[in-house]
XYZ file of C-alpha atoms in Angstrom:
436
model
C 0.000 0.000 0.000
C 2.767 2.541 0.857
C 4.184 2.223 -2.642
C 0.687 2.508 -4.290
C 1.038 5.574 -2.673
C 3.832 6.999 -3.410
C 3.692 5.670 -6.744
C 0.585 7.783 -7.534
C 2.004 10.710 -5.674
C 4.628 10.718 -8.439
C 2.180 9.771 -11.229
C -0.784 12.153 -10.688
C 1.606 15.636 -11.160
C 2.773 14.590 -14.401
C -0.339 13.335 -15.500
C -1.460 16.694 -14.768
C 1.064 18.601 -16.523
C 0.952 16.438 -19.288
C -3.191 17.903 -19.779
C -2.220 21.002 -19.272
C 0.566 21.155 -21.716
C -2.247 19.732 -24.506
C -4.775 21.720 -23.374
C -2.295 24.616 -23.942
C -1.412 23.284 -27.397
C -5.237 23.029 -28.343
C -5.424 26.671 -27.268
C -2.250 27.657 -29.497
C -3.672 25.505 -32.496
C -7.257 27.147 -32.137
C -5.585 30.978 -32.172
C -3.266 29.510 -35.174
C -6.865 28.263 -36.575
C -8.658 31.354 -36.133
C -6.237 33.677 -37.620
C -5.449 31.829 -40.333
C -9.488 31.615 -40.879
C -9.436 35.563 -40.537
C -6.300 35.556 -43.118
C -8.316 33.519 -45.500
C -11.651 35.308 -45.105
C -10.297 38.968 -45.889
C -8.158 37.663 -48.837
C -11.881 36.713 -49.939
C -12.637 39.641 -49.215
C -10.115 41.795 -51.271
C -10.580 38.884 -54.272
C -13.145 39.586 -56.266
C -11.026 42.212 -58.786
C -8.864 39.463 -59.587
C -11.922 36.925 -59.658
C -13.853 39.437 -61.979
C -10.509 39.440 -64.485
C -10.159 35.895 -64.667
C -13.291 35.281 -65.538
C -13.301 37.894 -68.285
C -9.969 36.320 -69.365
C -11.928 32.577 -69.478
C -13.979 34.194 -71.554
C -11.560 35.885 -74.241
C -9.883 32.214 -74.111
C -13.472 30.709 -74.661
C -14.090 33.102 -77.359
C -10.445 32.671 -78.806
C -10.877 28.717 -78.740
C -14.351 29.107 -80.176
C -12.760 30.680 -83.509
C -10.151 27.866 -83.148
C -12.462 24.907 -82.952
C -14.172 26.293 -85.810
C -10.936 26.846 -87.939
C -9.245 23.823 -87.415
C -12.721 21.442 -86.692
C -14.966 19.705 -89.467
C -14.923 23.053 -91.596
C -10.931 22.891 -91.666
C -10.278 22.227 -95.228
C -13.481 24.053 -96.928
C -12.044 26.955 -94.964
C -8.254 27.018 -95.993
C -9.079 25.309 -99.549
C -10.965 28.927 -100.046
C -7.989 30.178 -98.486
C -5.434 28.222 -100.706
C -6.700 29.460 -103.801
C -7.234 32.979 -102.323
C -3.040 32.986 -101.914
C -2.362 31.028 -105.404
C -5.013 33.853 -107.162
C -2.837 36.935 -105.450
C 0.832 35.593 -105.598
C 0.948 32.624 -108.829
C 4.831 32.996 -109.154
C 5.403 31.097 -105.579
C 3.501 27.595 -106.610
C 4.482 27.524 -110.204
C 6.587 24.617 -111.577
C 9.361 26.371 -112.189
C 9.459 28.298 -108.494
C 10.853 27.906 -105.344
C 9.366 24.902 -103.743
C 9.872 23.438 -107.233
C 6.232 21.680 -107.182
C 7.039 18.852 -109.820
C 9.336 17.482 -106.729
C 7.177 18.749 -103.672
C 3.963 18.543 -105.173
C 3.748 15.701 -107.816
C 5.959 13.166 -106.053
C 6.471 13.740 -102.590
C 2.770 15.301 -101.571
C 0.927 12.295 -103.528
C 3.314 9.358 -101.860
C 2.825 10.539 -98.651
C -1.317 10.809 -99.039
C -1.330 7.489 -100.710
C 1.234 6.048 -98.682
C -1.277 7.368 -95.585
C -4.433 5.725 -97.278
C -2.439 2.459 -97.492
C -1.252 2.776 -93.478
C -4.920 3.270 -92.430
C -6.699 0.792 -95.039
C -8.307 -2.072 -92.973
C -7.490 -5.034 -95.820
C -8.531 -7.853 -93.455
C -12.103 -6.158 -92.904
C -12.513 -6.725 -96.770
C -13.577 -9.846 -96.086
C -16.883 -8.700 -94.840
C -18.376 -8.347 -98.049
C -20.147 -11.264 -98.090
C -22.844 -9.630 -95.570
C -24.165 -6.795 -97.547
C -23.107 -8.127 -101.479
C -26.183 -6.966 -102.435
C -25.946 -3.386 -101.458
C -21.975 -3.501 -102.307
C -22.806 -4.331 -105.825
C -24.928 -1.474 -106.274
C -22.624 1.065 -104.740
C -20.189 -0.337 -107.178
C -22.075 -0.166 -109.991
C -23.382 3.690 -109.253
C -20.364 4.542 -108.256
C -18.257 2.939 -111.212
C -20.871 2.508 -114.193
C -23.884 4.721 -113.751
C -22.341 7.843 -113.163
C -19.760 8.287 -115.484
C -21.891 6.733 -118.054
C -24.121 9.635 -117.517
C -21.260 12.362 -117.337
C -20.296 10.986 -120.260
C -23.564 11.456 -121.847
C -23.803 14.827 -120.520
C -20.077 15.703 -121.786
C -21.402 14.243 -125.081
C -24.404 16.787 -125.237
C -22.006 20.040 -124.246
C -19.101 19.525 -126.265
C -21.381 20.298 -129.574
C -21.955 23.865 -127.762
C -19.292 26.074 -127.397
C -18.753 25.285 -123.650
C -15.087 25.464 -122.516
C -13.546 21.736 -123.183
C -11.549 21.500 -120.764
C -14.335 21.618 -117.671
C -16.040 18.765 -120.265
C -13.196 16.764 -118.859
C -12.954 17.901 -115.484
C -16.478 16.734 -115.584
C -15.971 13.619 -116.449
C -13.124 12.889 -114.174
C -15.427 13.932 -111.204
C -17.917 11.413 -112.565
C -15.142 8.728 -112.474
C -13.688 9.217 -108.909
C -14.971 6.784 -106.048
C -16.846 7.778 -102.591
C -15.639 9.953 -100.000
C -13.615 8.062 -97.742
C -14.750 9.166 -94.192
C -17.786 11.304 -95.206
C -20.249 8.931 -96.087
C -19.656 7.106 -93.144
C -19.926 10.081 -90.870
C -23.270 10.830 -92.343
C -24.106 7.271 -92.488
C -24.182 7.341 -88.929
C -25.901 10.541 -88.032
C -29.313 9.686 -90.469
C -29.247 6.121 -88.174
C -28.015 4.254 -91.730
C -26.564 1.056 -92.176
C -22.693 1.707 -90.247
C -21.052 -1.424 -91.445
C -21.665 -1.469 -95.186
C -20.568 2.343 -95.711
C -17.594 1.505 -93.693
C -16.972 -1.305 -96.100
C -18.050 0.188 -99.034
C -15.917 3.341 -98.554
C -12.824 1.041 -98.019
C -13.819 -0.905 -101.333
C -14.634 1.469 -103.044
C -11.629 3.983 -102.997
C -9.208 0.718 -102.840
C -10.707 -0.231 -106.181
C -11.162 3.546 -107.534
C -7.401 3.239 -107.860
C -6.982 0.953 -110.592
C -10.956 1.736 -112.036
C -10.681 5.344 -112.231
C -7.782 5.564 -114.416
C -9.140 2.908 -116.623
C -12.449 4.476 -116.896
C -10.580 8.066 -117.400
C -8.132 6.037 -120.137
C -11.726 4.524 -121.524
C -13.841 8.000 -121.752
C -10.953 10.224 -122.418
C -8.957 8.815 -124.594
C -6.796 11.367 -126.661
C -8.183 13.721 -124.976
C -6.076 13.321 -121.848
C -2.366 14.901 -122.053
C 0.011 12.649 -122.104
C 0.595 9.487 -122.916
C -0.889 6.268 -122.026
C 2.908 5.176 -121.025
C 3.660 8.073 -118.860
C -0.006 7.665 -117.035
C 0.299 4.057 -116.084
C 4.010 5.006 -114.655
C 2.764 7.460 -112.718
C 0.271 5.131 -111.429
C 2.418 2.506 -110.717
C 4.919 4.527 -109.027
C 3.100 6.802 -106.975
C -0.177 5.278 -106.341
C 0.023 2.208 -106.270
C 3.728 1.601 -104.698
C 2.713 3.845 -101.757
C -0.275 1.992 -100.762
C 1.061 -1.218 -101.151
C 3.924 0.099 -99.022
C 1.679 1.167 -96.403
C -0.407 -2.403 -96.279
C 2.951 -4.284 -96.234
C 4.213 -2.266 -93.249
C 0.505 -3.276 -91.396
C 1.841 -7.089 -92.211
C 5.439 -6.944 -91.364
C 4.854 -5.024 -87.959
C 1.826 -5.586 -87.012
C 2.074 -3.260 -83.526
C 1.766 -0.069 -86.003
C -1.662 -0.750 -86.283
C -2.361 0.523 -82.839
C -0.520 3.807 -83.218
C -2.121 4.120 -86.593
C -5.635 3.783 -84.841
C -4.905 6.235 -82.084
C -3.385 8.762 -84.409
C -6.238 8.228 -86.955
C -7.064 12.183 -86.535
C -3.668 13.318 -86.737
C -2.743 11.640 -90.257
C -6.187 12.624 -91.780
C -5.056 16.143 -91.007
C -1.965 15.540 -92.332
C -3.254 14.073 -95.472
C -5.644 17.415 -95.557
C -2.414 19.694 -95.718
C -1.205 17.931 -98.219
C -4.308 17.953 -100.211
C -4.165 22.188 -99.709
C -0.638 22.303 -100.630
C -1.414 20.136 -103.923
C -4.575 22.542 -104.484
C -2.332 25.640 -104.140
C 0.387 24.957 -106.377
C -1.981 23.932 -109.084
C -3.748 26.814 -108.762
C -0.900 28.982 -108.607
C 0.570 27.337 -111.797
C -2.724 28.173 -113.501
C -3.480 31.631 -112.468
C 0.286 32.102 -113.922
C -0.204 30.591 -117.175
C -3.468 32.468 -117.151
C -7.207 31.009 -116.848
C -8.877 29.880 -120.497
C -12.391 29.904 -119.027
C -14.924 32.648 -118.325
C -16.348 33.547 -115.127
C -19.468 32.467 -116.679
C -18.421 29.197 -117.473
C -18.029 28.439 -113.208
C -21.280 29.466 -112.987
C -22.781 27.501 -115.463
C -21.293 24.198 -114.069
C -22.378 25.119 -110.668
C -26.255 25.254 -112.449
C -25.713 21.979 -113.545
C -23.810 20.236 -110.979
C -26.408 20.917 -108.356
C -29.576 19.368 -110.487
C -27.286 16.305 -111.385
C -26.439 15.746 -107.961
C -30.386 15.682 -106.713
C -30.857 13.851 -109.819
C -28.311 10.960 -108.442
C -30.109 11.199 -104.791
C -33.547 10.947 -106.116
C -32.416 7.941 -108.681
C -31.134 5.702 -105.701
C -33.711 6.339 -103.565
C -36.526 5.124 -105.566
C -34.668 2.355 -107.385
C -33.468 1.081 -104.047
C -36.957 0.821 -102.476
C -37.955 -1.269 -105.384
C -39.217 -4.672 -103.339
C -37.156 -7.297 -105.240
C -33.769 -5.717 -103.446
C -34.829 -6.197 -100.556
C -33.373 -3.237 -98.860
C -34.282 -2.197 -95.243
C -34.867 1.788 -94.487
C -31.048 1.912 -92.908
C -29.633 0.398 -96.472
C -31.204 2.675 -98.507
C -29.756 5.400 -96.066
C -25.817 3.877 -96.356
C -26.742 3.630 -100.527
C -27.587 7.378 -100.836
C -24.581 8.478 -99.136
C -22.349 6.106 -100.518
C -22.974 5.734 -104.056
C -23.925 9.449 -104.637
C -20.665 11.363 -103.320
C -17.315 11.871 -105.009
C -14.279 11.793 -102.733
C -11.280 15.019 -103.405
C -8.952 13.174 -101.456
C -8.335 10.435 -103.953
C -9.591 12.817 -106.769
C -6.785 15.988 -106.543
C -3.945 13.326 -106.109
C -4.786 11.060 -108.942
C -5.506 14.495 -111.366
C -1.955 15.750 -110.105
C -0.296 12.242 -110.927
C -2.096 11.983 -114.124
C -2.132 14.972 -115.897
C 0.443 17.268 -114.298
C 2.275 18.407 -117.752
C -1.285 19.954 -118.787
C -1.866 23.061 -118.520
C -5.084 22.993 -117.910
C -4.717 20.977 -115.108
C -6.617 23.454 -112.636
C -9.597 23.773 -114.680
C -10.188 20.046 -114.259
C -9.954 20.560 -110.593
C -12.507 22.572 -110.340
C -15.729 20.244 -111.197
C -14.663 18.172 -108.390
C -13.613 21.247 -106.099
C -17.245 22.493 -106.693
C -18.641 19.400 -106.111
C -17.256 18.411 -102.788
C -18.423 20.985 -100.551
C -22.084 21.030 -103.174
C -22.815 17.396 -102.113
C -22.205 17.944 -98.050
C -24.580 21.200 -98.110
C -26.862 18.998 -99.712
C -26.424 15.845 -97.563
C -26.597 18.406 -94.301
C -29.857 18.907 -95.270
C -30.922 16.061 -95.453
C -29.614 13.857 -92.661
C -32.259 14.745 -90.221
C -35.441 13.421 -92.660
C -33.540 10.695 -93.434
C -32.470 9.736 -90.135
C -36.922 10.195 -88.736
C -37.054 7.946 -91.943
C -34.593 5.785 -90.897
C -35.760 5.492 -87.272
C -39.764 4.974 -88.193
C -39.244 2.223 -90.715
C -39.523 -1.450 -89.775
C -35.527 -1.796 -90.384
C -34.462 1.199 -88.183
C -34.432 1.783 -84.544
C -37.246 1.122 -82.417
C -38.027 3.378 -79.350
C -40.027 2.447 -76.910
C -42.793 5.286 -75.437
C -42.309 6.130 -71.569
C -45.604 4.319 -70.816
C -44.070 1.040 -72.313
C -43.234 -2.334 -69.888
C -39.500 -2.236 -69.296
C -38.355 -6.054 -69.800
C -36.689 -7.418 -66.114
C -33.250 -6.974 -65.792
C -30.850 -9.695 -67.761
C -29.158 -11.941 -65.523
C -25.204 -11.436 -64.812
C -24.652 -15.129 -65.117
C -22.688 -16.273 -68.044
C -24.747 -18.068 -70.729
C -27.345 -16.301 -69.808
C -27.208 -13.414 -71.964
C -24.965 -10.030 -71.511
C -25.576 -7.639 -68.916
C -27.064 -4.393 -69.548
C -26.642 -1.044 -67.633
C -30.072 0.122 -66.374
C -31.036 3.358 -64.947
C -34.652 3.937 -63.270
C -37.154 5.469 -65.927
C -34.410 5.384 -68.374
C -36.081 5.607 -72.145
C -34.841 2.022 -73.651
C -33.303 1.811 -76.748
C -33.357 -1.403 -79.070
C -31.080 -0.426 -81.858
C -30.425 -2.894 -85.013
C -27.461 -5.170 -84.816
């Protein structure tokens, strides 16, 4: 008992100092607190200046980005191919053959390798085998594409070369008529009017795979003499910087196959690429024929505009009723992939293969310039029509389905395998059955 005591005789004092020394430190931690707190609360106080500022400074850099987005988003090449041809028009001596960046080097060889060598890099080969799905609708995009309309460019070409009409948009015409689908276009608007995904997908890949060897063959066909140069010289060209580059680019996919993932992520980045090139190609050709001089009338632009809008509609309204004709068999979503993909022309295959073709003609801008109408013609035209198409789409028996809000949503699918895949499901969610 006696050291119990005097054991707790010497505990109890430092016990107590111990509390006192934390209560003390809870006292010096609360003043640290509560000026700190004060600190904070007036340098709200005296922030709102600098608060105001930044905010009007987020909204110069919203504005600034706006103008950027718009610039160098969807609009990017219509904007700087207006642009292009803006500079070529007030300065011709800088893109000429004969001028500084030497175009027949920069333009005609290494420009058109590098786009073709591109379209090889990106070009799915192994997803070619899919065309056994849709060879119905793949046959008719080929034959539109390949047959119908330059047979009736031809026709057309026919009819204005006994007029007075300048010749050598005749066969700028035609080329235009010749030239397969847009390679990403049709597909984007594929997808927004609820179409069939898949078969543009394919049939853009196809189609500009096979426009390679067709087109020249159906411009060597309808042209004839009329073309330049040489049958010879052409299928050189061809050989060397068409076809070598994209058989380059599919042989690289084979021998390292790990470039195809770093091909897929930059997907954006080489388009744009291939877009610059495309300008650069547009601008020297330009420039060389604003320095030779022009051989066509302002007139003459406008005439072709007249009739390249009425053919175009002419092409829409011809696949749309001859694909709803019962014996194809075409669902609502087809018809929507046919319109967009058997109507459009594509300038990303088209400027390269005019350049490799016929760059020793003078005239080689003027045949640009069908096609350079065309392109941006066909996506007004498409714009407006994506949204009817895609209701279309949408109400038929082959589009989506959507169920009204008053509709019996089926139970939840079971998480067990075998059973079926599991399905995210939010309460009073609007349910969606899209077509596979």
């Amino acid at each position: 008992r006696a050291f119990c005591r005097n054991f707790s005789d010497q505990r109890i004092p430092t016990i107590m100092a111990q509390d006192e020394r934390t209560i003390e430190m809870k006292e010096r931690v609360g003043s640290i607190g509560m000026i700190v707190e004060r600190e904070s609360t007036a340098a709200k106080i005296m922030s709102p200046p600098d608060e105001v500022g930044g905010e009007e400074l987020e909204e110069h850099k919203s504005c600034f980005q706006c103008i950027f987005d718009e610039l160098w988003g969807k609009r990017f090449f219509l904007y700087f191919l207006i642009l292009s041809i803006a500079v070529a028009g007030a300065y011709p001596p800088a893109g000429r053959k004969k001028g500084p960046l030497y175009p027949p080097i920069t333009v005609s060889w290494v420009a058109v390798v590098l786009i073709f060598f591109i379209t090889g890099l990106k070009l799915k080969s192994a997803e070619l085998t899919k065309a056994a799905a849709y060879w119905r609708l793949n046959i008719y995009v080929l034959c539109f594409t390949f047959i119908f309309i330059p047979l009736t460019v031809y026709i057309l070409a026919l009819i204005l070369r006994q007029t007075a009409y300048n010749s050598d948009i005749i066969d700028g015409m035609i080329v235009m008529g010749c030239l397969p689908t847009t390679i990403s276009t049709c597909v984007i608007l594929t997808k927004t009017a609820s179409g069939n995904e898949a078969a543009s997908v394919f049939n853009a890949t196809v189609s500009n795979f096979l426009g390679i060897f067709l087109t020249p063959a159906l411009l060597l066909l309808l042209l004839g003499q009329s073309g330049s140069v040489s049958i010879v010289n052409i299928l050189y060209k061809l050989a060397a910087r068409v076809v070598a580059p994209v058989a380059f680019g599919q042989f690289l996919r084979w021998l390292v196959p790990s470039i195809i993932p770093w091909v897929t992520r930059n997907g954006k980045n080489l388009k744009r690429l291939s877009e610059i090139l495309l300008l650069f190609i547009v601008w020297a050709t330009f420039s060389e024929t604003f320095y030779q001089g022009v051989d066509a009338k302002p007139e003459e632009f406008g005439i072709l505009l007249a009739m390249l809008i009425p053919l175009h509609c002419f092409y829409l309204a011809f696949c749309f009723f001859t694909t709803r004709i019962p014996c194809f068999g075409y669902t609502r979503p087809d018809i929507v992939a046919l319109l967009f993909c058997s109507t459009q022309k594509t300038v990303a295959l088209g400027i390269p293969l005019i350049s490799a073709m016929y760059e020793d003609s003078d005239s080689i801008g003027i045949l640009s310039v069908p096609l350079l109408i065309y392109h941006p013609m066909q996506l007004v035209i498409a714009s407006l029509l994506v949204g009817k198409l895609g209701q279309w789409a949408i109400e038929g028996e082959g589009g989506k389905e959507v169920l009204d809000e008053d509709a019996e949503i089926p139970e939840k699918p079971s998480d067990v395998p075998g059973e079926g895949p599991s399905v995210a499901w939010g309460g009073g969610a609007e349910l969606k059955m899209a077509e596979v």
